[in-house]
Each structure stands twice: as structure tokens, then as C-alpha cells.
PDB file of C-alpha atoms and ligand atoms in Angstrom:
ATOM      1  CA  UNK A  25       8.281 147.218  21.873  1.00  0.00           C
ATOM      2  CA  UNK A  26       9.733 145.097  19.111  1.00  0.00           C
ATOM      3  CA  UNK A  27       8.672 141.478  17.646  1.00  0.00           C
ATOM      4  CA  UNK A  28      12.160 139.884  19.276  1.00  0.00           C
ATOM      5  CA  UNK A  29      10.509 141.126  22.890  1.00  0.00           C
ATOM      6  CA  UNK A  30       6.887 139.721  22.356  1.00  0.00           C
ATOM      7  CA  UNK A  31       8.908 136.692  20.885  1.00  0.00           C
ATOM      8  CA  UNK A  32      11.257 136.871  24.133  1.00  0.00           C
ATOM      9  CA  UNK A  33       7.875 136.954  26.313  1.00  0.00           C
ATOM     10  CA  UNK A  34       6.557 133.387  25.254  1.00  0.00           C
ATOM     11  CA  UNK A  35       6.546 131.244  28.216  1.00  0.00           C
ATOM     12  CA  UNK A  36       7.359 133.988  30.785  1.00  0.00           C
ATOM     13  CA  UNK A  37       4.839 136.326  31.207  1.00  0.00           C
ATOM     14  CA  UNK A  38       1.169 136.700  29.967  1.00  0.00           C
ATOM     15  CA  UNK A  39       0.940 138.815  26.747  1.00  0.00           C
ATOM     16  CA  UNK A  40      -1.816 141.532  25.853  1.00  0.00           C
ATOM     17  CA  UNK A  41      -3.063 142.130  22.792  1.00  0.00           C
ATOM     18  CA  UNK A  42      -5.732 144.601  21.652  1.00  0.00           C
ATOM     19  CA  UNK A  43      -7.196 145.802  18.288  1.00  0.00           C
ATOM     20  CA  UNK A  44      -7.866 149.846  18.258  1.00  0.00           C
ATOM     21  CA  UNK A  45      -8.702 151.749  14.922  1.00  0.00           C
ATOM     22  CA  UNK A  46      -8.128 155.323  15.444  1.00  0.00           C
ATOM     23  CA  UNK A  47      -5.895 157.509  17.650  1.00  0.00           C
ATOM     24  CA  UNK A  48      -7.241 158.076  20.562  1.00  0.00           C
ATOM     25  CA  UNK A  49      -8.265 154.739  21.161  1.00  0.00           C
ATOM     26  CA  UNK A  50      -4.910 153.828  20.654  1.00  0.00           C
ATOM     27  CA  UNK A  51      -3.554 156.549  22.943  1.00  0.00           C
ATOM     28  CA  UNK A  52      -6.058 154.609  25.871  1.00  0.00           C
ATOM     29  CA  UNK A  53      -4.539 151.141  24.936  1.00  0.00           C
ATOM     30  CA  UNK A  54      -0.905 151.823  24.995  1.00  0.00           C
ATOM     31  CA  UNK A  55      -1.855 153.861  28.539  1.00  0.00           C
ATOM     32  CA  UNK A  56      -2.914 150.860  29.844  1.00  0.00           C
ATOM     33  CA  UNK A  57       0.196 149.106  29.098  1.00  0.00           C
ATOM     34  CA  UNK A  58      -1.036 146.769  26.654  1.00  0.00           C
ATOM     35  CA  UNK A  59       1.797 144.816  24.900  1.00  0.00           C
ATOM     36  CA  UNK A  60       0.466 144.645  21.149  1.00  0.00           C
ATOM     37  CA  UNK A  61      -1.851 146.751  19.209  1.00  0.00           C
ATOM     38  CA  UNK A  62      -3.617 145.158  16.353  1.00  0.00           C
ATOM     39  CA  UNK A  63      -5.340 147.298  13.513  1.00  0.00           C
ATOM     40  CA  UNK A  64      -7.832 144.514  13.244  1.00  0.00           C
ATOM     41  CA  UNK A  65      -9.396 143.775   9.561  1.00  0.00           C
ATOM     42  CA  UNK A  66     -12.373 143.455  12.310  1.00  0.00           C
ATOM     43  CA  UNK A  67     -12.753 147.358  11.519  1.00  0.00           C
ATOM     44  CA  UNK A  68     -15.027 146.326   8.688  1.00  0.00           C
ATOM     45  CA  UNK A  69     -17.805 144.897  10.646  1.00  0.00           C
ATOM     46  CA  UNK A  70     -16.767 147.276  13.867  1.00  0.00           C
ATOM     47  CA  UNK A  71     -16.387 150.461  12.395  1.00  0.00           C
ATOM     48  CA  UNK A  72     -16.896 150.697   8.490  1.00  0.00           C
ATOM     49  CA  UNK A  73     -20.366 149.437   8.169  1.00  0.00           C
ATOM     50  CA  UNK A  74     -19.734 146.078   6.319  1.00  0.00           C
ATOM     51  CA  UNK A  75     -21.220 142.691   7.122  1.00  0.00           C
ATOM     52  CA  UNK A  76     -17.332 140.952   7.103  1.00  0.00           C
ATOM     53  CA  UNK A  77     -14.184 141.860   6.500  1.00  0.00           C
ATOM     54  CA  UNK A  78     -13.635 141.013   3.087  1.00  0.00           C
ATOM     55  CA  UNK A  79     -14.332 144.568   1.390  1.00  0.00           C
ATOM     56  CA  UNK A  80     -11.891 146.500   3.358  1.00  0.00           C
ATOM     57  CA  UNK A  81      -8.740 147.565   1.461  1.00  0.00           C
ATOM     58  CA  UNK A  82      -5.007 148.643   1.382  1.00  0.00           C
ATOM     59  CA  UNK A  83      -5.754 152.390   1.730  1.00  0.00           C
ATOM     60  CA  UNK A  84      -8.332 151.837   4.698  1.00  0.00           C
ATOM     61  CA  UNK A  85      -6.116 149.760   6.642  1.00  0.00           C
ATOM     62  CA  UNK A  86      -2.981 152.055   5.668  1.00  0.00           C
ATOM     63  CA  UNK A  87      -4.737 155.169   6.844  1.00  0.00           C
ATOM     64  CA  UNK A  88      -5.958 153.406  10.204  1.00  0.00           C
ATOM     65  CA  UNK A  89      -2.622 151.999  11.110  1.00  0.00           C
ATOM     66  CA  UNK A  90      -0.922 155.233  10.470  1.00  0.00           C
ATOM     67  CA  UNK A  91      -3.327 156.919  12.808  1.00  0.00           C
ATOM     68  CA  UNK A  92      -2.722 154.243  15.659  1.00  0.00           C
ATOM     69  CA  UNK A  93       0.462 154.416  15.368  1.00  0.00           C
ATOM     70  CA  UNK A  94       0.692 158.050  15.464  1.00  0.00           C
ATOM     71  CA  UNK A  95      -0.496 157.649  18.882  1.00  0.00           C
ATOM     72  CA  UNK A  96       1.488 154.884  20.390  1.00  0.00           C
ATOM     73  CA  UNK A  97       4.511 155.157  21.870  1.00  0.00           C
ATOM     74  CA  UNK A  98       5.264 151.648  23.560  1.00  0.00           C
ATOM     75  CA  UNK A  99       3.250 148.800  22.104  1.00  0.00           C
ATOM     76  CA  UNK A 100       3.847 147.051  19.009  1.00  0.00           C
ATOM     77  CA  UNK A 101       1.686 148.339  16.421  1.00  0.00           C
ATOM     78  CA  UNK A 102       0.353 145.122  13.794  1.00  0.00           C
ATOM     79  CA  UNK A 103      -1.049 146.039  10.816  1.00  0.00           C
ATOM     80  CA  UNK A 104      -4.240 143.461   9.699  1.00  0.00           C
ATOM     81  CA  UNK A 105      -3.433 142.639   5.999  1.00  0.00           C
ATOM     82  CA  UNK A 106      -6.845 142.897   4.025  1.00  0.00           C
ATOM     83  CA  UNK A 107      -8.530 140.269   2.057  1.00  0.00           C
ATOM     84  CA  UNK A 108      -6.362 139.063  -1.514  1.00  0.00           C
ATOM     85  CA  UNK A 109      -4.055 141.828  -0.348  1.00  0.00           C
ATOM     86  CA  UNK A 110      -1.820 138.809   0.063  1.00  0.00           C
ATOM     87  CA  UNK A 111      -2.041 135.125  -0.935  1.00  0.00           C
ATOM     88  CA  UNK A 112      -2.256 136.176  -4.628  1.00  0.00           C
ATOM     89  CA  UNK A 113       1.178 137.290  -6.503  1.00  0.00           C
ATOM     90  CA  UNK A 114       4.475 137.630  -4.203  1.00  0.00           C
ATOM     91  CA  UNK A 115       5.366 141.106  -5.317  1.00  0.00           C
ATOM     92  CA  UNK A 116       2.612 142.837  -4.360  1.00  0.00           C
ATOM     93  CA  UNK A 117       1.839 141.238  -1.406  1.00  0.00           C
ATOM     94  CA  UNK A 118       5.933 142.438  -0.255  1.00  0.00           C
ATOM     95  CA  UNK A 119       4.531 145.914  -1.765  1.00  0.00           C
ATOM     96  CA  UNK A 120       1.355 145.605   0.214  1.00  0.00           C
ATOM     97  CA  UNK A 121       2.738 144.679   3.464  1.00  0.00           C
ATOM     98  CA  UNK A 122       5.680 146.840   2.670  1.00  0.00           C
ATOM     99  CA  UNK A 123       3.596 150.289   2.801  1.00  0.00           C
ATOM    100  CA  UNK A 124       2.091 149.054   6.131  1.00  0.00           C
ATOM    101  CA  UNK A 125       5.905 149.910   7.597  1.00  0.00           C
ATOM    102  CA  UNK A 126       7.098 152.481   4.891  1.00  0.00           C
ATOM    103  CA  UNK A 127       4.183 154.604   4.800  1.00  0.00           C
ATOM    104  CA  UNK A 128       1.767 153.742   8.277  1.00  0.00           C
ATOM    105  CA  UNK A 129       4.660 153.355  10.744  1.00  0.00           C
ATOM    106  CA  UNK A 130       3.756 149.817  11.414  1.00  0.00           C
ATOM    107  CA  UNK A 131       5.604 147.498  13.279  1.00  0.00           C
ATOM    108  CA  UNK A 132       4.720 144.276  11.957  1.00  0.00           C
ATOM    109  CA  UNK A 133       2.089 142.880   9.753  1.00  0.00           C
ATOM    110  CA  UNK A 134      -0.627 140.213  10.890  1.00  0.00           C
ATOM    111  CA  UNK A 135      -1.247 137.600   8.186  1.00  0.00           C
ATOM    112  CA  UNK A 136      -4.507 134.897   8.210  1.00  0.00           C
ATOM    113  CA  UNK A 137      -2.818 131.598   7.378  1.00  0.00           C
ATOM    114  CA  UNK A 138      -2.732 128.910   5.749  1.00  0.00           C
ATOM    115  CA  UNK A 139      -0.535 126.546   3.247  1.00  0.00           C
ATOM    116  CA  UNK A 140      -0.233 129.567   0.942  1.00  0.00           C
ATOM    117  CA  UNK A 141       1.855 131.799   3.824  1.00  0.00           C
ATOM    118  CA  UNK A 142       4.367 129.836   4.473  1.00  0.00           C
ATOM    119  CA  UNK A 143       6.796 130.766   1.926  1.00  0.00           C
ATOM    120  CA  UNK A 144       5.398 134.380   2.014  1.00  0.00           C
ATOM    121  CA  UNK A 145       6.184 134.543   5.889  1.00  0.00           C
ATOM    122  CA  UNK A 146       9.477 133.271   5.253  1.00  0.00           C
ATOM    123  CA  UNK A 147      10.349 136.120   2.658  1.00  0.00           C
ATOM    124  CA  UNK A 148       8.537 139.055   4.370  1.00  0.00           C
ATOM    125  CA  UNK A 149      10.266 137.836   7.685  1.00  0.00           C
ATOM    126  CA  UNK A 150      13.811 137.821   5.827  1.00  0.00           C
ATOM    127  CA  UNK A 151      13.264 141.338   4.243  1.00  0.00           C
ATOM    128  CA  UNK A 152      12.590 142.570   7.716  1.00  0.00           C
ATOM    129  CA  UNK A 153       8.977 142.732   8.014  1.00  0.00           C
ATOM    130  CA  UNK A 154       8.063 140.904  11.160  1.00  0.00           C
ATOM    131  CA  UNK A 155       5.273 138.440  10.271  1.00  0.00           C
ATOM    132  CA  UNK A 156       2.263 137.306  12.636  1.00  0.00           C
ATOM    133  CA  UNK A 157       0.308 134.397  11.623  1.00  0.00           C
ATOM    134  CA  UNK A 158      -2.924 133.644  12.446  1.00  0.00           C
ATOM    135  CA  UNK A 159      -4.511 129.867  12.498  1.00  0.00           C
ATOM    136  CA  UNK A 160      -7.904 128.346  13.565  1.00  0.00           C
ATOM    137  CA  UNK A 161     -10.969 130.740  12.352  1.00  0.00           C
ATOM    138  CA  UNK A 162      -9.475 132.836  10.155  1.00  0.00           C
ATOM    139  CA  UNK A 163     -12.835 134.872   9.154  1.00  0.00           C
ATOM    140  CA  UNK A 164     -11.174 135.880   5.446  1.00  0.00           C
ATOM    141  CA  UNK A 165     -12.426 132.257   4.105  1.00  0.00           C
ATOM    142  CA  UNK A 166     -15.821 132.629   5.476  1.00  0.00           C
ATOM    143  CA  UNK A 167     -17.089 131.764   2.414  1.00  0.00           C
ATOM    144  CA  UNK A 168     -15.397 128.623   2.467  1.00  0.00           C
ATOM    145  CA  UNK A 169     -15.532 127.666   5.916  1.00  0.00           C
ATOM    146  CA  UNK A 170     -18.425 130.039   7.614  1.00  0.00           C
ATOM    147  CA  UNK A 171     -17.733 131.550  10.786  1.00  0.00           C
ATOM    148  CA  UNK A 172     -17.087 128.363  12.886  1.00  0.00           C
ATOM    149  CA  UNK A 173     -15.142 126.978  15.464  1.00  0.00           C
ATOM    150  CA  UNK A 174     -12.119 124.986  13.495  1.00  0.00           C
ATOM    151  CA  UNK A 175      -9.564 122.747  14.667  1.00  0.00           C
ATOM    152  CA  UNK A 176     -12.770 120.313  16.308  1.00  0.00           C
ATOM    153  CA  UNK A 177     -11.678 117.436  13.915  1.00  0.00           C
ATOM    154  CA  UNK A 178      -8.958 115.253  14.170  1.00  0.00           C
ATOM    155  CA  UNK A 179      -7.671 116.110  10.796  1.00  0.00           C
ATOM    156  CA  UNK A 180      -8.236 119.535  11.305  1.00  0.00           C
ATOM    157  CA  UNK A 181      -6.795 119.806  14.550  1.00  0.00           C
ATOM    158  CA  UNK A 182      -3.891 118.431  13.005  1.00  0.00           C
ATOM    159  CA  UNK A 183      -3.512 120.752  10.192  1.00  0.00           C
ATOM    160  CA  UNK A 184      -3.400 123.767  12.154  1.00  0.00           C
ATOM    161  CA  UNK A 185      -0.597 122.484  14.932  1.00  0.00           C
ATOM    162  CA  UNK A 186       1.223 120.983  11.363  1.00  0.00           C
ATOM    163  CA  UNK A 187       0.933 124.761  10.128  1.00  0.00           C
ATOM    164  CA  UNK A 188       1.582 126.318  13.392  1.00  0.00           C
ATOM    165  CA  UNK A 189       5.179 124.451  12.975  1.00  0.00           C
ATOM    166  CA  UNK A 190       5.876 125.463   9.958  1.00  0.00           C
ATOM    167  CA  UNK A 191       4.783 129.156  10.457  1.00  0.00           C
ATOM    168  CA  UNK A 192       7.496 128.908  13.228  1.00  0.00           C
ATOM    169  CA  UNK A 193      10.202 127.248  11.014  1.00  0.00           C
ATOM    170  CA  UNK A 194       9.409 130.552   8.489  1.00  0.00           C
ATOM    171  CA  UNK A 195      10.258 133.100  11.126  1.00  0.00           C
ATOM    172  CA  UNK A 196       6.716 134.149  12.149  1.00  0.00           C
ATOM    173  CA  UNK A 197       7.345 135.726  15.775  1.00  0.00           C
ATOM    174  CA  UNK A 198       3.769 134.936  17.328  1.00  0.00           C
ATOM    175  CA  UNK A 199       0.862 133.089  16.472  1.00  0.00           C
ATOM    176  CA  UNK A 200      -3.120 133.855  17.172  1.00  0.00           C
ATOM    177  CA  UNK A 201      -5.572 131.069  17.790  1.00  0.00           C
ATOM    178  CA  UNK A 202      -8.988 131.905  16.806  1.00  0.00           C
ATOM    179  CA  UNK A 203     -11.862 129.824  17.925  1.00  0.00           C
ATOM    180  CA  UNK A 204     -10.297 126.781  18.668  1.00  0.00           C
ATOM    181  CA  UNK A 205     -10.758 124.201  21.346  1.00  0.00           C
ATOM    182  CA  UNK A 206      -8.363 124.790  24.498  1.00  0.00           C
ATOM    183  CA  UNK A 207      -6.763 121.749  24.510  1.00  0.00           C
ATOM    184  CA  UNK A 208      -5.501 121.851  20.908  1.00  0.00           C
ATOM    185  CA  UNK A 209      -3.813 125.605  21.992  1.00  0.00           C
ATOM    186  CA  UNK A 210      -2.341 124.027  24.533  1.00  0.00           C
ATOM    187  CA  UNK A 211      -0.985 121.308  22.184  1.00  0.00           C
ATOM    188  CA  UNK A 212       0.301 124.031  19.810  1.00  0.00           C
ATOM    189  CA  UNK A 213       1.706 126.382  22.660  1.00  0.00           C
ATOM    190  CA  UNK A 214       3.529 123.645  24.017  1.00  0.00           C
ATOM    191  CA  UNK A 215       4.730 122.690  20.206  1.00  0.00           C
ATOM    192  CA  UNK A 216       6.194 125.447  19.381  1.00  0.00           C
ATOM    193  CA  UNK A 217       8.505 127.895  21.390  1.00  0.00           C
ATOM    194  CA  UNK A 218       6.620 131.604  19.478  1.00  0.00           C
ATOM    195  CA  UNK A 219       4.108 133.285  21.344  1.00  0.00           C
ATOM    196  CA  UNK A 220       0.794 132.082  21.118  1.00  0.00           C
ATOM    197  CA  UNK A 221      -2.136 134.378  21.130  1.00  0.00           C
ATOM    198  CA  UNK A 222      -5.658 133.330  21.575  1.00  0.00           C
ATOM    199  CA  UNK A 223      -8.841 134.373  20.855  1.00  0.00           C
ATOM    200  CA  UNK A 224     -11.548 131.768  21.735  1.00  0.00           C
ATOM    201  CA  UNK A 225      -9.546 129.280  22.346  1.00  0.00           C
ATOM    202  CA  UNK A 226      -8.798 129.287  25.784  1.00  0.00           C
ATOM    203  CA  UNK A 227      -6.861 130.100  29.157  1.00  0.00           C
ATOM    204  CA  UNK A 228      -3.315 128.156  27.715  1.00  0.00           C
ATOM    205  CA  UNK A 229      -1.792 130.582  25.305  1.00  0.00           C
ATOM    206  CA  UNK A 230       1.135 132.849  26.052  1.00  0.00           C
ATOM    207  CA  UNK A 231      -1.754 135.507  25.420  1.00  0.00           C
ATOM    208  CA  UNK A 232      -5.122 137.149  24.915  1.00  0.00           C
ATOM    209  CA  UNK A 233      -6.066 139.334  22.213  1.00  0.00           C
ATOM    210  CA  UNK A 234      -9.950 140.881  21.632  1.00  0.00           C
ATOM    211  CA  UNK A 235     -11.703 143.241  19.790  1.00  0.00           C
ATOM    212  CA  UNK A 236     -11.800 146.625  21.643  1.00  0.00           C
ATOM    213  CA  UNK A 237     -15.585 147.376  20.703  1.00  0.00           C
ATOM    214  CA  UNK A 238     -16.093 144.132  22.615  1.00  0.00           C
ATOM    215  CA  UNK A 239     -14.091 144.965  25.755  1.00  0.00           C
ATOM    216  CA  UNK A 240     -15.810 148.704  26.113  1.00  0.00           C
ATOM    217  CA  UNK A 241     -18.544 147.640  25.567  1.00  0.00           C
ATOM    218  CA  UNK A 242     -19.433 149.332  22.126  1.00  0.00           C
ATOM    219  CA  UNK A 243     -20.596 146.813  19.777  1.00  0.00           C
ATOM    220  CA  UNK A 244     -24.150 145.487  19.649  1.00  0.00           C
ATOM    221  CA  UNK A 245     -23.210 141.696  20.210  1.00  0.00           C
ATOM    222  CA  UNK A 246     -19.815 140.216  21.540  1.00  0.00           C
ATOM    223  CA  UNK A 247     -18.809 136.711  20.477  1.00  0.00           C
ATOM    224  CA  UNK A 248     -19.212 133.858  22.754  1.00  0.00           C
ATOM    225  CA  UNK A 249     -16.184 133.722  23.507  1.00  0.00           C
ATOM    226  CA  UNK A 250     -15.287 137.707  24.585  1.00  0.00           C
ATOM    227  CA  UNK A 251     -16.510 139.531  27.168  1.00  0.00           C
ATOM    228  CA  UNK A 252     -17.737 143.377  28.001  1.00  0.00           C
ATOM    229  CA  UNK A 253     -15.675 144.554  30.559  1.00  0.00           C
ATOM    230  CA  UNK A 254     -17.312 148.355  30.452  1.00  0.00           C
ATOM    231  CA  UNK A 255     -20.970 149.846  28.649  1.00  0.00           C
ATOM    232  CA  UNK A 256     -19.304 152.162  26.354  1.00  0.00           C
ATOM    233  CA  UNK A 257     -22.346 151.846  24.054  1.00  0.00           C
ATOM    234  CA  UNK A 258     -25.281 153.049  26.643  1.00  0.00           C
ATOM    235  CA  UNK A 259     -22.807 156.309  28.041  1.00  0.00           C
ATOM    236  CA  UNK A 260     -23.118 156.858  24.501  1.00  0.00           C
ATOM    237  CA  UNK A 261     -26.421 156.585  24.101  1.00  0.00           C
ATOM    238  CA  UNK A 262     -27.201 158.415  26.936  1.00  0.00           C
ATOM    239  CA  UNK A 263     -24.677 161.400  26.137  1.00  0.00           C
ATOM    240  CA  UNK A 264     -26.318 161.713  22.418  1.00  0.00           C
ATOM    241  CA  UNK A 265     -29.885 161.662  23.705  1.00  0.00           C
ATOM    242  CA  UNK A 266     -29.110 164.472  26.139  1.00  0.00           C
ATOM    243  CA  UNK A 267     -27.707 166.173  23.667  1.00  0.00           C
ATOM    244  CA  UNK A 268     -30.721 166.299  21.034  1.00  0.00           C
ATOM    245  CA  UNK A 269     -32.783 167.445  24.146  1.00  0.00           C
ATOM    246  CA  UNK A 270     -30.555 170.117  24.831  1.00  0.00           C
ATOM    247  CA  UNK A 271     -30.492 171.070  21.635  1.00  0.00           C
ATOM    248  CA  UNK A 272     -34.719 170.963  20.882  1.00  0.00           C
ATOM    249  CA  UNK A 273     -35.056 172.263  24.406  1.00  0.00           C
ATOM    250  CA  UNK A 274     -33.126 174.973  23.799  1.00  0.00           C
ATOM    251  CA  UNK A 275     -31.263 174.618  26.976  1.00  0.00           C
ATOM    252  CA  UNK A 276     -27.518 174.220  24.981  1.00  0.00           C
ATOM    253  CA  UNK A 277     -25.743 176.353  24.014  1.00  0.00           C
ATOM    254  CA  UNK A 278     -26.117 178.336  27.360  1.00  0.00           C
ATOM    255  CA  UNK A 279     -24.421 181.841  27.749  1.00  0.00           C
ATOM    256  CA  UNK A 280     -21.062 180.223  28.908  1.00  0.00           C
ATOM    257  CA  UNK A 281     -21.197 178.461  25.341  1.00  0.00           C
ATOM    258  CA  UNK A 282     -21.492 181.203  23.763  1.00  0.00           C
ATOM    259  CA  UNK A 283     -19.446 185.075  23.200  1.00  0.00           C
ATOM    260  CA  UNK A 284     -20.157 188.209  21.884  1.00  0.00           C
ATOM    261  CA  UNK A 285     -17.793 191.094  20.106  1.00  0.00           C
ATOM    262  CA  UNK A 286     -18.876 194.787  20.648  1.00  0.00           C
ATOM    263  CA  UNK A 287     -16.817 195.696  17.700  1.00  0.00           C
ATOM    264  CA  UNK A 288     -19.070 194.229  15.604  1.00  0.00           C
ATOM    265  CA  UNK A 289     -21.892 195.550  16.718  1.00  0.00           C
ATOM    266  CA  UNK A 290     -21.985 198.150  13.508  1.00  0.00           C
ATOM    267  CA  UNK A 291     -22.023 195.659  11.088  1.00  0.00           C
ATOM    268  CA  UNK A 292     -26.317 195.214  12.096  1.00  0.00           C
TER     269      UNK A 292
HETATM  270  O1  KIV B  21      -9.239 141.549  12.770  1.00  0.00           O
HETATM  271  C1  KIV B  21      -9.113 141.273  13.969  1.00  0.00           C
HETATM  272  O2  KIV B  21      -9.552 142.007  14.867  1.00  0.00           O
HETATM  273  C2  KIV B  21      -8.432 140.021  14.294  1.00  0.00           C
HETATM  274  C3  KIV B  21      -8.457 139.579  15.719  1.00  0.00           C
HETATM  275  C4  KIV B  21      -9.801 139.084  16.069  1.00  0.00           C
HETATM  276  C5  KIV B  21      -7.391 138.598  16.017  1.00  0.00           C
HETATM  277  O3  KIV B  21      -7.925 139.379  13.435  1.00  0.00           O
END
């Protein structure tokens, strides 16, 4: 999959989007015929320990993407770009995002948005690194904003479909929605003619994406806004626990576990 076919899907059929972290998540994802795989900055909180995303770096995310995309061989891999590892000075941002392609085998790069991206989209789009933007809650500025629902306001709710435009106009291929209310993502999905990809923010955009931990069922909370669709967490649980007993009961490893070498029986 390529950026010009999610791009050519807009309007036509609904589009699937899914972060996964490490290989053989991956491998389950692009099974299931999912269209794009994000290597989510959401790996922080999911997988690395932190309390947001804002500590995770260039190497973490390099090393991730490279194992995701090791084991995909259909959907688009998108490679989260970390915290200040854009935004700041042009060059290395084009350096940053570059090694996401050169070095991880990434297909695109996923950037969170704002004035300061236009002109950056524009440039990594014309030296061939396909840009997604990303509008609405764009948990990076959490500081500044908190973890909110955006795009409730008037003014706000014009300032992201103003930005959505010009996102468009710089060659971004698709767009995610975070946590905004429907009707403004169906005001931007009808506004612009790139895929729109929502999260939180309702049934009108040319796609869904969520966090994987969510869907399986893996994390401790989901968002409002997501949904469990298995209980990865309790078989988990469950398979750990029976393991420890195993272990103290002394019931694992059994004989079938386990082999012995007669020509090593001198060695006692
Ligand atoms: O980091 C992430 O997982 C994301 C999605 C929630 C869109 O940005």
C-alpha cells in the first residue's frame, strides 16, 4: 500500500487504521487486512512506562518502526514523529523524518499539526516523504492545551478546518481527527478531498484509527471514545498466574519439558 492509494480511497471505501509497536503485533494487523499501520507516539504511555508522550525519542520510535515494518507486507507503515523532533529547525526535522524511511523502512511519517507544519509538510511532501497531519487533540501540547476535546469553540472549530485546508494545499495525503465533535469532521471531510481519519470524533470520516492496547483489550483504561473489542489483559493475567503456580507447585517443567543426555552421564 502506498499514500496515493489511501489518498485514492477518500470518499470510496472506509479506511482502517491501527497503531502496533512491535512485530508480531504488526504481523496480526496487516493479517487482518488493515489499511494503515501507525507506530503511535502513544507507545510512551502504552508500552514504555511514561505518563505522556513527550519523552519518547528518535531512536525509540526508529527502532519500533523498523520492527513493524519488518513484519508487514501490505499496509502502509506511518512512523509517529516524537515530541520537538520536528517543529524546531527545518534540517533536522527533514533528517529526523528522513531516517524514519532511510533507516526504519517507513512509509510515511505522521506529523501533530499546527501553523508551524505547514511549510514543513509542504517540503517533506516534495522531497518524497509522504506527510500525515494530524488536527484536533494533538496530545504533544498537553501542556498547553491538557488532554481535551478541541475544536468545541467557534474559533477553534474554525482553526482546525482553516488548517485542515491548508495541510491539503501542502500535499499532506490524509488527515486524523482527534477528539473532536462529529459534526465539525464532517465539515472538514466534506472540505477537503484527503482522507480523513478519526479518532473521537465520530462516524463521518473516510476512517477509523485506535490504539491497539485499546482494541485487545490490554491497557488498564480505554478513552471514552474507543472501545475493547477482546480481554487481552485478563488471558494475560490468567496465563502468568498459572504460570507462577506451576512453577512454586512444581508441576512445570514436566518430563516432556525436559531431556536428558547419557553421554554425559560421566561428567557426575
Ligand atoms: O500516537 C498515536 O497512537 C496517535 C493516534 C492516537 C492517532 O497519534
Amino acid at each position: 500500500m502506498r499514500a496515493k492509494d489511501i489518498r485514492a480511497k477518500a470518499g470510496e471505501e472506509p479506511i482502517t487504521m491501527l497503531t502496533a509497536y512491535d512485530a508480531p503485533t504488526a504481523r496480526l494487523v496487516d493479517e487482518a487486512g488493515i489499511d494503515m499501520t501507525l507506530v503511535g507516539d502513544s507507545v510512551g504511555n502504552t508500552r514504555l512506562g511514561y505518563d505522556s508522550t513527550l519523552p519518547v525519542t528518535v531512536d525509540e520510535m526508529a527502532s519500533l518502526t523498523a520492527s513493524v515494518a519488518r513484519a508487514t507486507d501490505e499496509a502502509l507503515v506511518i512512523a509517529d514523529m516524537p515530541f520537538l523532533s520536528y517543529g524546531a529547525d527545518e534540517a533536522d526535522a527533514i533528517e529526523n523524518c528522513g531516517r524514519m524511511l532511510k533507516e526504519a523502512d517507513a512509509d510515511a511519517v505522521k506529523l501533530e499539526s499546527g501553523p508551524h507544519t505547514v511549510d514543513l509538510t509542504r517540503r517533506l511532501t516534495r522531497l518524497g516523504i509522504p506527510v500525515q497531519a494530524h488536527l484536533g487533540l494533538t496530545p504533544q501540547r498537553e501542556n498547553e492545551t491538557g488532554l481535551f476535546r478541541q475544536g468545541t469553540s467557534e474559533e477553534s472549530a474554525r482553526r482546525i478546518l482553516d488548517l485542515a485546508r491548508e495541510h491539503e494545499a501542502a500535499g499532506a495525503f490524509s488527515l486524523v481527527l482527534e477528539h473532536v465533535p462529529a459534526n465539525l469532521a464532517e465539515a472538514v471531510t466534506d472540505a477537503i478531498s484527503i482522507p480523513t481519519i478519526g479518532i473521537g470524533a465520530g462516524p463521518h470520516c473516510d476512517g477509523q484509527v485506535l490504539v491497539v492496547d485499546e482494541v485487545i483489550g490490554l491497557s488498564e483504561r480505554t478513552a471514552p471514545f474507543s472501545k475493547a473489542f477482546g480481554d487481552v489483559r485478563s488471558e494475560m493475567q490468567s496465563a502468568i498466574s498459572e504460570y507462577a503456580e506451576a512453577v512454586e507447585s512444581g508441576s512445570f517443567p514436566a518430563e516432556e519439558h525436559s531431556h536428558y543426555e547419557d553421554e554425559i552421564e560421566d561428567v557426575y
